[in-house]
mmCIF file of C-alpha atoms in Angstrom:
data_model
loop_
_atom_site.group_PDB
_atom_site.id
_atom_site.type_symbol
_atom_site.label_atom_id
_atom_site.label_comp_id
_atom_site.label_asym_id
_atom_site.label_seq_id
_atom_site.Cartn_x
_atom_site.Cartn_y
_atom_site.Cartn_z
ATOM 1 C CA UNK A 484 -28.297 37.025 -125.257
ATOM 2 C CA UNK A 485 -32.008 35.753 -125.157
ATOM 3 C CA UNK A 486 -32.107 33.346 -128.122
ATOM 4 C CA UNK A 487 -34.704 30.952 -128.342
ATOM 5 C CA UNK A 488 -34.121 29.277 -131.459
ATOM 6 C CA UNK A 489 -31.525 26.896 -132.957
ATOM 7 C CA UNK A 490 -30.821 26.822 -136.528
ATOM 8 C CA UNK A 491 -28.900 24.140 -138.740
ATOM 9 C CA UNK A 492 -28.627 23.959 -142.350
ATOM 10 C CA UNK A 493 -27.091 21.208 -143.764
ATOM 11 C CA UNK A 494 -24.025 21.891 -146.542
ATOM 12 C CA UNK A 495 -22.400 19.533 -148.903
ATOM 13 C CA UNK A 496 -19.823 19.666 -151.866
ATOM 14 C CA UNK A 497 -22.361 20.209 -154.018
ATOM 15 C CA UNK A 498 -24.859 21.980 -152.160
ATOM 16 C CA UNK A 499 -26.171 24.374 -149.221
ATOM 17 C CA UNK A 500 -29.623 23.769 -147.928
ATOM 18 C CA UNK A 501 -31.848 26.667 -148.777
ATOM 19 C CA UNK A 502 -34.685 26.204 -146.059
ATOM 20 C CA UNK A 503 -32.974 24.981 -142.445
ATOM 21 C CA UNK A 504 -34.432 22.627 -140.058
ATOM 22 C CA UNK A 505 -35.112 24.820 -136.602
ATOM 23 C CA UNK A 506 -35.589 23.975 -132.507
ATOM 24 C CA UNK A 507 -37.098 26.076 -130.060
ATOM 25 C CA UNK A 508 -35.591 25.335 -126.811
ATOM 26 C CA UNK A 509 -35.853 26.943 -123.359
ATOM 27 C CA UNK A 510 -32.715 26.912 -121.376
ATOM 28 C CA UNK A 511 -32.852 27.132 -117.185
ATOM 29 C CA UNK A 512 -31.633 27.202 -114.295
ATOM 30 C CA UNK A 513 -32.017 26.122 -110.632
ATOM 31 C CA UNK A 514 -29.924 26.069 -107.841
ATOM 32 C CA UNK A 515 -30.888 24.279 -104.206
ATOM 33 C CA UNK A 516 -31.664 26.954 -101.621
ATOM 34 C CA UNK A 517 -30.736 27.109 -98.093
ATOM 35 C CA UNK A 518 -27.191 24.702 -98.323
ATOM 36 C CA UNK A 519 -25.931 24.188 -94.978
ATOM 37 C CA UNK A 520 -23.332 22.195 -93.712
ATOM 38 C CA UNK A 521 -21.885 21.127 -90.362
ATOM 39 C CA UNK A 522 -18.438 19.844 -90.278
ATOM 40 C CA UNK A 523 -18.619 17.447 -87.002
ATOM 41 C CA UNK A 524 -15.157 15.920 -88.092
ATOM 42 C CA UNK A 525 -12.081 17.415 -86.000
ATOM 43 C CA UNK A 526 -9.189 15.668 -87.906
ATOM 44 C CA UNK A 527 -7.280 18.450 -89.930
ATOM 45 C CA UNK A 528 -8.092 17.883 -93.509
ATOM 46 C CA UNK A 529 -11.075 15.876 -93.125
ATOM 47 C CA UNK A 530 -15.018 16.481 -92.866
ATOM 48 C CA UNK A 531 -17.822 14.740 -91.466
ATOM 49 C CA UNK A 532 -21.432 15.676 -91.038
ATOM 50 C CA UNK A 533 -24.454 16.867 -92.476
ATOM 51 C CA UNK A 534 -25.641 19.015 -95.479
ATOM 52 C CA UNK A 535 -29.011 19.981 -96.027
ATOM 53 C CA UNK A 536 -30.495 22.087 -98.707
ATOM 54 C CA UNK A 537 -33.759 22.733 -99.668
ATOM 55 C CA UNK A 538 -35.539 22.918 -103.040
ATOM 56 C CA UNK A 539 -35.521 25.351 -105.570
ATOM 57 C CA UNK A 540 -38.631 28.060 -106.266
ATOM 58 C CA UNK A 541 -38.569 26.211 -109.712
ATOM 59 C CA UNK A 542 -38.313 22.603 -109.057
ATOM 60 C CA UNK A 543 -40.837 21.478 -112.311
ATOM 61 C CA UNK A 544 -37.407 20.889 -114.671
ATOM 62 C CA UNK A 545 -35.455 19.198 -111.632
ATOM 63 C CA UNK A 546 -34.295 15.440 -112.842
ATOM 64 C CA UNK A 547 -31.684 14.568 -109.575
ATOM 65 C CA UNK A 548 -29.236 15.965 -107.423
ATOM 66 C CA UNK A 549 -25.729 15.132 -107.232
ATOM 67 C CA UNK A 550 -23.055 16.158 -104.473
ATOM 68 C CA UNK A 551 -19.799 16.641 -104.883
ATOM 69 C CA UNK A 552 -16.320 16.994 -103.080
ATOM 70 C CA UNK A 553 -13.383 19.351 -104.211
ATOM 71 C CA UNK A 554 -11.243 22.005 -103.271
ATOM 72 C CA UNK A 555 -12.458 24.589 -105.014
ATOM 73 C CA UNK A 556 -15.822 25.660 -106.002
ATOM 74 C CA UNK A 557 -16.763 24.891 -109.972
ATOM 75 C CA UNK A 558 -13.104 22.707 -109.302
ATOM 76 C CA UNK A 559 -12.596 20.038 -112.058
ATOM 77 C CA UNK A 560 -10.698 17.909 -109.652
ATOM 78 C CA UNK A 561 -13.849 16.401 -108.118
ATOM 79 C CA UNK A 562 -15.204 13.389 -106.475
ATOM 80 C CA UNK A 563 -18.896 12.445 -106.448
ATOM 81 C CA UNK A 564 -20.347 11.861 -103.024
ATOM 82 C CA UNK A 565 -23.890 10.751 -103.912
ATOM 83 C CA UNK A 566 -26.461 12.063 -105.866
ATOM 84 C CA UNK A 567 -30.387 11.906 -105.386
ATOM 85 C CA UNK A 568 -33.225 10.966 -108.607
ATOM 86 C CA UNK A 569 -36.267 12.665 -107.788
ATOM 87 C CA UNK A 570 -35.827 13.660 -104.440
ATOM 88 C CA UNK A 571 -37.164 16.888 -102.210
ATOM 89 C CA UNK A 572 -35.721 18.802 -99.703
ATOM 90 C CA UNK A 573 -32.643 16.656 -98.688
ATOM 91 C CA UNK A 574 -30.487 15.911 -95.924
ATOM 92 C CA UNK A 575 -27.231 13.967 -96.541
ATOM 93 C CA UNK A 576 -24.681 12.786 -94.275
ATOM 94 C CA UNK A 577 -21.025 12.817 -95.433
ATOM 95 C CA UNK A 578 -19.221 10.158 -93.692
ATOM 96 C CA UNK A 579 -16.367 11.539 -91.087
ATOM 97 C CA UNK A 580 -13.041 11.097 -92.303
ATOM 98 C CA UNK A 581 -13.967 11.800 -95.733
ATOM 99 C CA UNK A 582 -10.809 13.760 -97.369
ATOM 100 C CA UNK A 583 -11.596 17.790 -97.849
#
């Protein structure tokens, strides 16, 4: 859906608010572009090396950057590796032996 507006009226035991408070808010998304990464680690079970990305088309919204580590992508078993406040274009290294 493509709603633009949020809505709250306020509601009591006695009484429902007749005229709501409203919030126009823009939602959006941006995703870095151009993720590489190149795993220089040979133990099983471990990486090493580094990932680059580049910015998004849209970067006017971007606040920071954070990287992390898990199994799965979207996986809620993560661990953060680093993140980045107001930076462009990055290149990170991932320390070898770092657990996949």
């Amino acid at each position: 859906a493509s709603f633009t507006h949020l809505v709250i009226y306020t509601k009591s035991s006695l009484v429902e608010q007749t005229t709501p408070s409203s919030f126009l808010f823009h939602d959006t998304e941006s995703q870095a572009l151009n993720v590489t990464f190149s795993d220089k680690d040979l133990d099983l079970g471990d990486i090493g090396g580094l990932l680059s990305w580049t910015d998004p088309l849209d970067a006017s919204l971007l606040v920071d950057y954070v990287v992390y580590l898990g199994v799965v992508i979207f996986a809620w078993n993560r661990t953060e590796a680093c993140s980045f406040s107001n930076a462009t274009g990055v290149d990170v290294s991932i320390p070898m032996n770092s657990p996949q």
